[in-house]
JSON list of C-alpha atoms in Angstrom, two decimals:
[
{"chain": "A", "resi": 21, "resn": "VAL", "atom": "CA", "xyz": [0.00, 0.00, 0.00]},
{"chain": "A", "resi": 22, "resn": "ALA", "atom": "CA", "xyz": [1.17, 3.50, -0.90]},
{"chain": "A", "resi": 23, "resn": "ALA", "atom": "CA", "xyz": [-1.00, 6.07, 0.83]},
{"chain": "A", "resi": 24, "resn": "PHE", "atom": "CA", "xyz": [-1.39, 9.73, 1.74]},
{"chain": "A", "resi": 25, "resn": "GLY", "atom": "CA", "xyz": [-3.71, 11.69, 3.97]},
{"chain": "A", "resi": 26, "resn": "ALA", "atom": "CA", "xyz": [-5.47, 11.18, 7.27]},
{"chain": "A", "resi": 27, "resn": "PHE", "atom": "CA", "xyz": [-3.81, 8.84, 9.74]},
{"chain": "A", "resi": 28, "resn": "THR", "atom": "CA", "xyz": [-1.32, 7.39, 7.22]},
{"chain": "A", "resi": 29, "resn": "ASP", "atom": "CA", "xyz": [1.63, 8.38, 9.40]},
{"chain": "A", "resi": 30, "resn": "VAL", "atom": "CA", "xyz": [0.33, 6.40, 12.40]},
{"chain": "A", "resi": 31, "resn": "SER", "atom": "CA", "xyz": [2.27, 3.24, 11.50]},
{"chain": "A", "resi": 32, "resn": "TYR", "atom": "CA", "xyz": [5.68, 4.95, 11.46]},
{"chain": "A", "resi": 33, "resn": "THR", "atom": "CA", "xyz": [5.12, 7.60, 14.15]},
{"chain": "A", "resi": 34, "resn": "THR", "atom": "CA", "xyz": [3.95, 5.17, 16.84]},
{"chain": "A", "resi": 35, "resn": "ARG", "atom": "CA", "xyz": [6.77, 4.65, 19.33]},
{"chain": "A", "resi": 36, "resn": "GLN", "atom": "CA", "xyz": [8.32, 1.19, 19.39]},
{"chain": "A", "resi": 37, "resn": "ASP", "atom": "CA", "xyz": [8.11, 0.90, 23.19]},
{"chain": "A", "resi": 38, "resn": "LEU", "atom": "CA", "xyz": [4.33, 1.46, 22.98]},
{"chain": "A", "resi": 39, "resn": "LYS", "atom": "CA", "xyz": [4.05, -1.16, 20.21]},
{"chain": "A", "resi": 40, "resn": "ASN", "atom": "CA", "xyz": [5.95, -3.62, 22.43]},
{"chain": "A", "resi": 41, "resn": "VAL", "atom": "CA", "xyz": [3.57, -3.05, 25.35]},
{"chain": "A", "resi": 42, "resn": "PHE", "atom": "CA", "xyz": [0.21, -2.49, 23.65]},
{"chain": "A", "resi": 43, "resn": "GLY", "atom": "CA", "xyz": [0.62, -4.14, 20.23]},
{"chain": "A", "resi": 44, "resn": "TYR", "atom": "CA", "xyz": [-2.10, -3.04, 17.78]},
{"chain": "A", "resi": 45, "resn": "GLY", "atom": "CA", "xyz": [-3.60, -0.88, 20.56]},
{"chain": "A", "resi": 46, "resn": "ALA", "atom": "CA", "xyz": [-0.57, 1.41, 20.34]},
{"chain": "A", "resi": 47, "resn": "TYR", "atom": "CA", "xyz": [-1.58, 2.37, 16.81]},
{"chain": "A", "resi": 48, "resn": "VAL", "atom": "CA", "xyz": [-5.14, 3.07, 17.96]},
{"chain": "A", "resi": 49, "resn": "LEU", "atom": "CA", "xyz": [-3.89, 5.27, 20.82]},
{"chain": "A", "resi": 50, "resn": "ASN", "atom": "CA", "xyz": [-1.62, 7.18, 18.46]},
{"chain": "A", "resi": 51, "resn": "ALA", "atom": "CA", "xyz": [-4.47, 7.67, 15.96]},
{"chain": "A", "resi": 52, "resn": "LEU", "atom": "CA", "xyz": [-6.77, 8.93, 18.73]},
{"chain": "A", "resi": 53, "resn": "GLY", "atom": "CA", "xyz": [-4.12, 11.47, 19.72]},
{"chain": "A", "resi": 54, "resn": "THR", "atom": "CA", "xyz": [-4.10, 12.86, 16.17]},
{"chain": "A", "resi": 55, "resn": "LEU", "atom": "CA", "xyz": [-7.88, 12.65, 15.68]},
{"chain": "A", "resi": 56, "resn": "PRO", "atom": "CA", "xyz": [-8.64, 16.39, 15.30]},
{"chain": "A", "resi": 57, "resn": "ASN", "atom": "CA", "xyz": [-5.91, 16.89, 12.68]},
{"chain": "A", "resi": 58, "resn": "GLY", "atom": "CA", "xyz": [-6.72, 13.63, 10.91]},
{"chain": "A", "resi": 59, "resn": "LEU", "atom": "CA", "xyz": [-10.41, 14.44, 10.56]},
{"chain": "A", "resi": 60, "resn": "SER", "atom": "CA", "xyz": [-9.64, 17.87, 9.10]},
{"chain": "A", "resi": 61, "resn": "THR", "atom": "CA", "xyz": [-7.20, 16.59, 6.45]},
{"chain": "A", "resi": 62, "resn": "ARG", "atom": "CA", "xyz": [-7.85, 18.24, 3.08]},
{"chain": "A", "resi": 63, "resn": "LEU", "atom": "CA", "xyz": [-5.36, 17.66, 0.26]},
{"chain": "A", "resi": 64, "resn": "HIS", "atom": "CA", "xyz": [-6.07, 19.00, -3.22]},
{"chain": "A", "resi": 65, "resn": "ALA", "atom": "CA", "xyz": [-4.95, 16.61, -5.96]},
{"chain": "A", "resi": 66, "resn": "SER", "atom": "CA", "xyz": [-5.27, 15.91, -9.64]},
{"chain": "A", "resi": 67, "resn": "VAL", "atom": "CA", "xyz": [-5.06, 12.17, -10.26]},
{"chain": "A", "resi": 68, "resn": "THR", "atom": "CA", "xyz": [-4.58, 10.65, -13.70]},
{"chain": "A", "resi": 69, "resn": "CYS", "atom": "CA", "xyz": [-5.00, 6.94, -14.29]},
{"chain": "A", "resi": 70, "resn": "ASP", "atom": "CA", "xyz": [-6.11, 4.49, -16.98]},
{"chain": "A", "resi": 71, "resn": "GLU", "atom": "CA", "xyz": [-9.73, 5.59, -16.41]},
{"chain": "A", "resi": 72, "resn": "GLY", "atom": "CA", "xyz": [-9.03, 9.32, -16.91]},
{"chain": "A", "resi": 73, "resn": "THR", "atom": "CA", "xyz": [-8.34, 12.28, -14.64]},
{"chain": "A", "resi": 74, "resn": "VAL", "atom": "CA", "xyz": [-10.12, 13.27, -11.46]},
{"chain": "A", "resi": 75, "resn": "GLU", "atom": "CA", "xyz": [-9.50, 16.31, -9.32]},
{"chain": "A", "resi": 76, "resn": "GLY", "atom": "CA", "xyz": [-10.69, 17.13, -5.84]},
{"chain": "A", "resi": 77, "resn": "ASP", "atom": "CA", "xyz": [-9.98, 17.59, -2.17]},
{"chain": "A", "resi": 78, "resn": "TYR", "atom": "CA", "xyz": [-9.22, 14.31, -0.46]},
{"chain": "A", "resi": 79, "resn": "ALA", "atom": "CA", "xyz": [-8.83, 13.20, 3.14]},
{"chain": "A", "resi": 80, "resn": "PHE", "atom": "CA", "xyz": [-7.19, 9.92, 2.14]},
{"chain": "A", "resi": 81, "resn": "GLY", "atom": "CA", "xyz": [-5.80, 8.18, -0.89]},
{"chain": "A", "resi": 82, "resn": "GLY", "atom": "CA", "xyz": [-4.37, 4.69, -1.07]},
{"chain": "A", "resi": 83, "resn": "ILE", "atom": "CA", "xyz": [-3.01, 2.59, -3.90]},
{"chain": "A", "resi": 84, "resn": "CYS", "atom": "CA", "xyz": [-3.23, -1.08, -3.12]},
{"chain": "A", "resi": 85, "resn": "ASN", "atom": "CA", "xyz": [-2.63, -4.49, -4.56]},
{"chain": "A", "resi": 86, "resn": "SER", "atom": "CA", "xyz": [-4.36, -6.28, -1.73]},
{"chain": "A", "resi": 87, "resn": "ARG", "atom": "CA", "xyz": [-7.76, -6.88, -0.22]},
{"chain": "A", "resi": 88, "resn": "SER", "atom": "CA", "xyz": [-7.00, -5.07, 3.02]},
{"chain": "A", "resi": 89, "resn": "VAL", "atom": "CA", "xyz": [-5.52, -1.79, 4.21]},
{"chain": "A", "resi": 90, "resn": "GLY", "atom": "CA", "xyz": [-3.72, -1.62, 7.54]},
{"chain": "A", "resi": 91, "resn": "GLY", "atom": "CA", "xyz": [-4.71, -5.21, 8.22]},
{"chain": "A", "resi": 92, "resn": "VAL", "atom": "CA", "xyz": [-8.42, -4.41, 7.83]},
{"chain": "A", "resi": 93, "resn": "GLN", "atom": "CA", "xyz": [-10.42, -6.18, 5.12]},
{"chain": "A", "resi": 94, "resn": "THR", "atom": "CA", "xyz": [-12.38, -3.68, 3.06]},
{"chain": "A", "resi": 95, "resn": "PRO", "atom": "CA", "xyz": [-15.30, -4.37, 0.71]},
{"chain": "A", "resi": 96, "resn": "TRP", "atom": "CA", "xyz": [-13.94, -1.84, -1.78]},
{"chain": "A", "resi": 97, "resn": "LEU", "atom": "CA", "xyz": [-11.03, -4.21, -2.43]},
{"chain": "A", "resi": 98, "resn": "ALA", "atom": "CA", "xyz": [-12.96, -7.49, -2.33]},
{"chain": "A", "resi": 99, "resn": "ASP", "atom": "CA", "xyz": [-12.41, -8.08, -6.06]},
{"chain": "A", "resi": 100, "resn": "ALA", "atom": "CA", "xyz": [-8.73, -7.07, -6.14]},
{"chain": "A", "resi": 101, "resn": "LEU", "atom": "CA", "xyz": [-6.48, -9.57, -7.91]},
{"chain": "A", "resi": 102, "resn": "LEU", "atom": "CA", "xyz": [-2.74, -9.83, -7.33]},
{"chain": "A", "resi": 103, "resn": "THR", "atom": "CA", "xyz": [-2.12, -11.07, -10.87]},
{"chain": "A", "resi": 104, "resn": "ASP", "atom": "CA", "xyz": [-4.24, -8.76, -13.06]},
{"chain": "A", "resi": 105, "resn": "GLY", "atom": "CA", "xyz": [-1.51, -6.17, -13.65]},
{"chain": "A", "resi": 106, "resn": "LYS", "atom": "CA", "xyz": [-3.55, -3.43, -11.99]},
{"chain": "A", "resi": 107, "resn": "PHE", "atom": "CA", "xyz": [-3.55, -1.52, -8.75]},
{"chain": "A", "resi": 108, "resn": "GLU", "atom": "CA", "xyz": [-6.66, -0.31, -6.98]},
{"chain": "A", "resi": 109, "resn": "LEU", "atom": "CA", "xyz": [-6.88, 3.32, -5.88]},
{"chain": "A", "resi": 110, "resn": "ILE", "atom": "CA", "xyz": [-9.23, 4.38, -3.11]},
{"chain": "A", "resi": 111, "resn": "LEU", "atom": "CA", "xyz": [-9.88, 8.12, -2.74]},
{"chain": "A", "resi": 112, "resn": "VAL", "atom": "CA", "xyz": [-11.91, 9.46, 0.18]},
{"chain": "A", "resi": 113, "resn": "ASP", "atom": "CA", "xyz": [-13.31, 12.96, -0.27]},
{"chain": "A", "resi": 114, "resn": "ALA", "atom": "CA", "xyz": [-12.47, 15.57, 2.36]},
{"chain": "A", "resi": 115, "resn": "PRO", "atom": "CA", "xyz": [-15.77, 16.45, 4.03]},
{"chain": "A", "resi": 116, "resn": "ASN", "atom": "CA", "xyz": [-17.01, 20.03, 3.62]},
{"chain": "A", "resi": 117, "resn": "ASP", "atom": "CA", "xyz": [-18.96, 20.15, 6.88]},
{"chain": "A", "resi": 118, "resn": "ILE", "atom": "CA", "xyz": [-19.82, 18.11, 9.96]},
{"chain": "A", "resi": 119, "resn": "PHE", "atom": "CA", "xyz": [-22.73, 16.41, 8.19]},
{"chain": "A", "resi": 120, "resn": "GLU", "atom": "CA", "xyz": [-20.50, 15.12, 5.38]},
{"chain": "A", "resi": 121, "resn": "LEU", "atom": "CA", "xyz": [-17.91, 14.03, 7.95]},
{"chain": "A", "resi": 122, "resn": "ILE", "atom": "CA", "xyz": [-20.57, 11.95, 9.73]},
{"chain": "A", "resi": 123, "resn": "GLU", "atom": "CA", "xyz": [-21.72, 10.50, 6.38]},
{"chain": "A", "resi": 124, "resn": "VAL", "atom": "CA", "xyz": [-18.15, 9.62, 5.33]},
{"chain": "A", "resi": 125, "resn": "VAL", "atom": "CA", "xyz": [-17.22, 8.01, 8.66]},
{"chain": "A", "resi": 126, "resn": "ALA", "atom": "CA", "xyz": [-20.51, 6.10, 8.93]},
{"chain": "A", "resi": 127, "resn": "GLY", "atom": "CA", "xyz": [-20.23, 4.84, 5.35]},
{"chain": "A", "resi": 128, "resn": "LEU", "atom": "CA", "xyz": [-16.65, 3.68, 5.89]},
{"chain": "A", "resi": 129, "resn": "ARG", "atom": "CA", "xyz": [-17.61, 1.98, 9.14]},
{"chain": "A", "resi": 130, "resn": "ARG", "atom": "CA", "xyz": [-20.51, 0.13, 7.49]},
{"chain": "A", "resi": 131, "resn": "GLY", "atom": "CA", "xyz": [-18.43, -0.79, 4.43]},
{"chain": "A", "resi": 132, "resn": "ASP", "atom": "CA", "xyz": [-21.00, 0.95, 2.23]},
{"chain": "A", "resi": 133, "resn": "THR", "atom": "CA", "xyz": [-19.54, 0.64, -1.27]},
{"chain": "A", "resi": 134, "resn": "SER", "atom": "CA", "xyz": [-22.20, 3.01, -2.61]},
{"chain": "A", "resi": 135, "resn": "ASN", "atom": "CA", "xyz": [-20.86, 5.83, -0.41]},
{"chain": "A", "resi": 136, "resn": "PRO", "atom": "CA", "xyz": [-20.63, 8.86, -2.75]},
{"chain": "A", "resi": 137, "resn": "HIS", "atom": "CA", "xyz": [-17.54, 10.11, -0.91]},
{"chain": "A", "resi": 138, "resn": "VAL", "atom": "CA", "xyz": [-15.41, 7.00, -1.53]},
{"chain": "A", "resi": 139, "resn": "HIS", "atom": "CA", "xyz": [-14.11, 6.38, -5.04]},
{"chain": "A", "resi": 140, "resn": "LEU", "atom": "CA", "xyz": [-12.40, 3.29, -6.46]},
{"chain": "A", "resi": 141, "resn": "TYR", "atom": "CA", "xyz": [-10.27, 3.28, -9.62]},
{"chain": "A", "resi": 142, "resn": "GLN", "atom": "CA", "xyz": [-8.12, 0.60, -11.24]},
{"chain": "A", "resi": 143, "resn": "GLY", "atom": "CA", "xyz": [-5.07, 1.10, -13.36]},
{"chain": "A", "resi": 144, "resn": "SER", "atom": "CA", "xyz": [-1.51, 0.22, -14.19]},
{"chain": "A", "resi": 145, "resn": "HIS", "atom": "CA", "xyz": [-0.30, 3.83, -13.91]},
{"chain": "A", "resi": 146, "resn": "PHE", "atom": "CA", "xyz": [-1.28, 6.65, -11.57]},
{"chain": "A", "resi": 147, "resn": "ARG", "atom": "CA", "xyz": [0.01, 10.23, -11.56]},
{"chain": "A", "resi": 148, "resn": "PHE", "atom": "CA", "xyz": [-0.73, 12.47, -8.59]},
{"chain": "A", "resi": 149, "resn": "VAL", "atom": "CA", "xyz": [-0.16, 16.22, -8.70]},
{"chain": "A", "resi": 150, "resn": "PHE", "atom": "CA", "xyz": [-0.69, 18.15, -5.46]},
{"chain": "A", "resi": 151, "resn": "ASP", "atom": "CA", "xyz": [-0.62, 21.89, -4.78]},
{"chain": "A", "resi": 152, "resn": "GLN", "atom": "CA", "xyz": [1.61, 21.33, -1.72]},
{"chain": "A", "resi": 153, "resn": "ASP", "atom": "CA", "xyz": [4.13, 18.81, -0.40]},
{"chain": "A", "resi": 154, "resn": "VAL", "atom": "CA", "xyz": [2.19, 15.73, 0.70]},
{"chain": "A", "resi": 155, "resn": "ALA", "atom": "CA", "xyz": [3.54, 13.02, 3.01]},
{"chain": "A", "resi": 156, "resn": "TRP", "atom": "CA", "xyz": [3.24, 9.42, 1.80]},
{"chain": "A", "resi": 157, "resn": "THR", "atom": "CA", "xyz": [3.56, 6.10, 3.55]},
{"chain": "A", "resi": 158, "resn": "LEU", "atom": "CA", "xyz": [4.93, 3.10, 1.68]},
{"chain": "A", "resi": 159, "resn": "ASP", "atom": "CA", "xyz": [3.96, -0.20, 3.29]},
{"chain": "A", "resi": 160, "resn": "GLY", "atom": "CA", "xyz": [3.76, 1.49, 6.69]},
{"chain": "A", "resi": 161, "resn": "GLU", "atom": "CA", "xyz": [7.07, 3.32, 6.41]},
{"chain": "A", "resi": 162, "resn": "ASP", "atom": "CA", "xyz": [7.76, 7.03, 5.84]},
{"chain": "A", "resi": 163, "resn": "GLY", "atom": "CA", "xyz": [7.67, 7.59, 2.07]},
{"chain": "A", "resi": 164, "resn": "GLY", "atom": "CA", "xyz": [8.72, 11.23, 2.14]},
{"chain": "A", "resi": 165, "resn": "LYS", "atom": "CA", "xyz": [6.90, 14.33, 0.93]},
{"chain": "A", "resi": 166, "resn": "VAL", "atom": "CA", "xyz": [6.27, 15.15, -2.73]},
{"chain": "A", "resi": 167, "resn": "THR", "atom": "CA", "xyz": [4.12, 17.40, -4.89]},
{"chain": "A", "resi": 168, "resn": "ARG", "atom": "CA", "xyz": [4.07, 14.84, -7.70]},
{"chain": "A", "resi": 169, "resn": "ALA", "atom": "CA", "xyz": [4.05, 11.05, -7.60]},
{"chain": "A", "resi": 170, "resn": "ASP", "atom": "CA", "xyz": [4.03, 8.53, -10.44]},
{"chain": "A", "resi": 171, "resn": "ILE", "atom": "CA", "xyz": [3.16, 4.96, -9.51]},
{"chain": "A", "resi": 172, "resn": "ASN", "atom": "CA", "xyz": [3.36, 2.16, -12.05]},
{"chain": "A", "resi": 173, "resn": "VAL", "atom": "CA", "xyz": [2.70, -1.55, -12.13]},
{"chain": "A", "resi": 174, "resn": "GLU", "atom": "CA", "xyz": [5.83, -3.45, -13.10]},
{"chain": "A", "resi": 175, "resn": "ALA", "atom": "CA", "xyz": [4.18, -6.52, -14.60]},
{"chain": "A", "resi": 176, "resn": "GLY", "atom": "CA", "xyz": [6.02, -9.76, -13.93]},
{"chain": "A", "resi": 177, "resn": "ALA", "atom": "CA", "xyz": [8.63, -8.07, -11.70]},
{"chain": "A", "resi": 178, "resn": "ILE", "atom": "CA", "xyz": [8.26, -10.79, -9.04]},
{"chain": "A", "resi": 179, "resn": "ALA", "atom": "CA", "xyz": [6.97, -14.31, -9.14]},
{"chain": "A", "resi": 180, "resn": "VAL", "atom": "CA", "xyz": [3.98, -14.99, -6.93]},
{"chain": "A", "resi": 181, "resn": "MET", "atom": "CA", "xyz": [3.14, -18.57, -6.09]},
{"chain": "A", "resi": 182, "resn": "PHE", "atom": "CA", "xyz": [-0.27, -19.63, -4.82]},
{"chain": "A", "resi": 183, "resn": "LYS", "atom": "CA", "xyz": [-0.82, -22.91, -3.06]},
{"chain": "A", "resi": 184, "resn": "ASN", "atom": "CA", "xyz": [-4.16, -24.61, -3.54]},
{"chain": "A", "resi": 185, "resn": "LYS", "atom": "CA", "xyz": [-5.67, -25.93, -0.34]}
]
């Protein structure tokens, strides 16, 4: 997962001693401590992919080649395939007011794939252009800050073996 926006820094800003004591709970505690800032995240981006270009203000964006994000299964990625040569991109709109915030959070909590504030795209290439430096996380590690990011599928770069049960 390559991601930007709300709470994406939690995995690499949580102190190791807290992880050792509280495990997954350390991440939750860290996220709760950043809740006001996380909920007000608003990053303007233009995103170009195989399906075209979208532009908007987003609270979160994540490019995945998995069926879960942060260890949590998500219905938006239920049909993701590791071998189709495509990534999935989830974009969550930044809410404009408290009512939209409640709608976004409730829809995410319910796994409502018809939520108008959550968008799913597929593609083999994504270009992000931001109007400010934006911090990224790459598989839970600090990915640095950029105003432009190009992410491509490298088809056949690694061999993946599946074992039938």
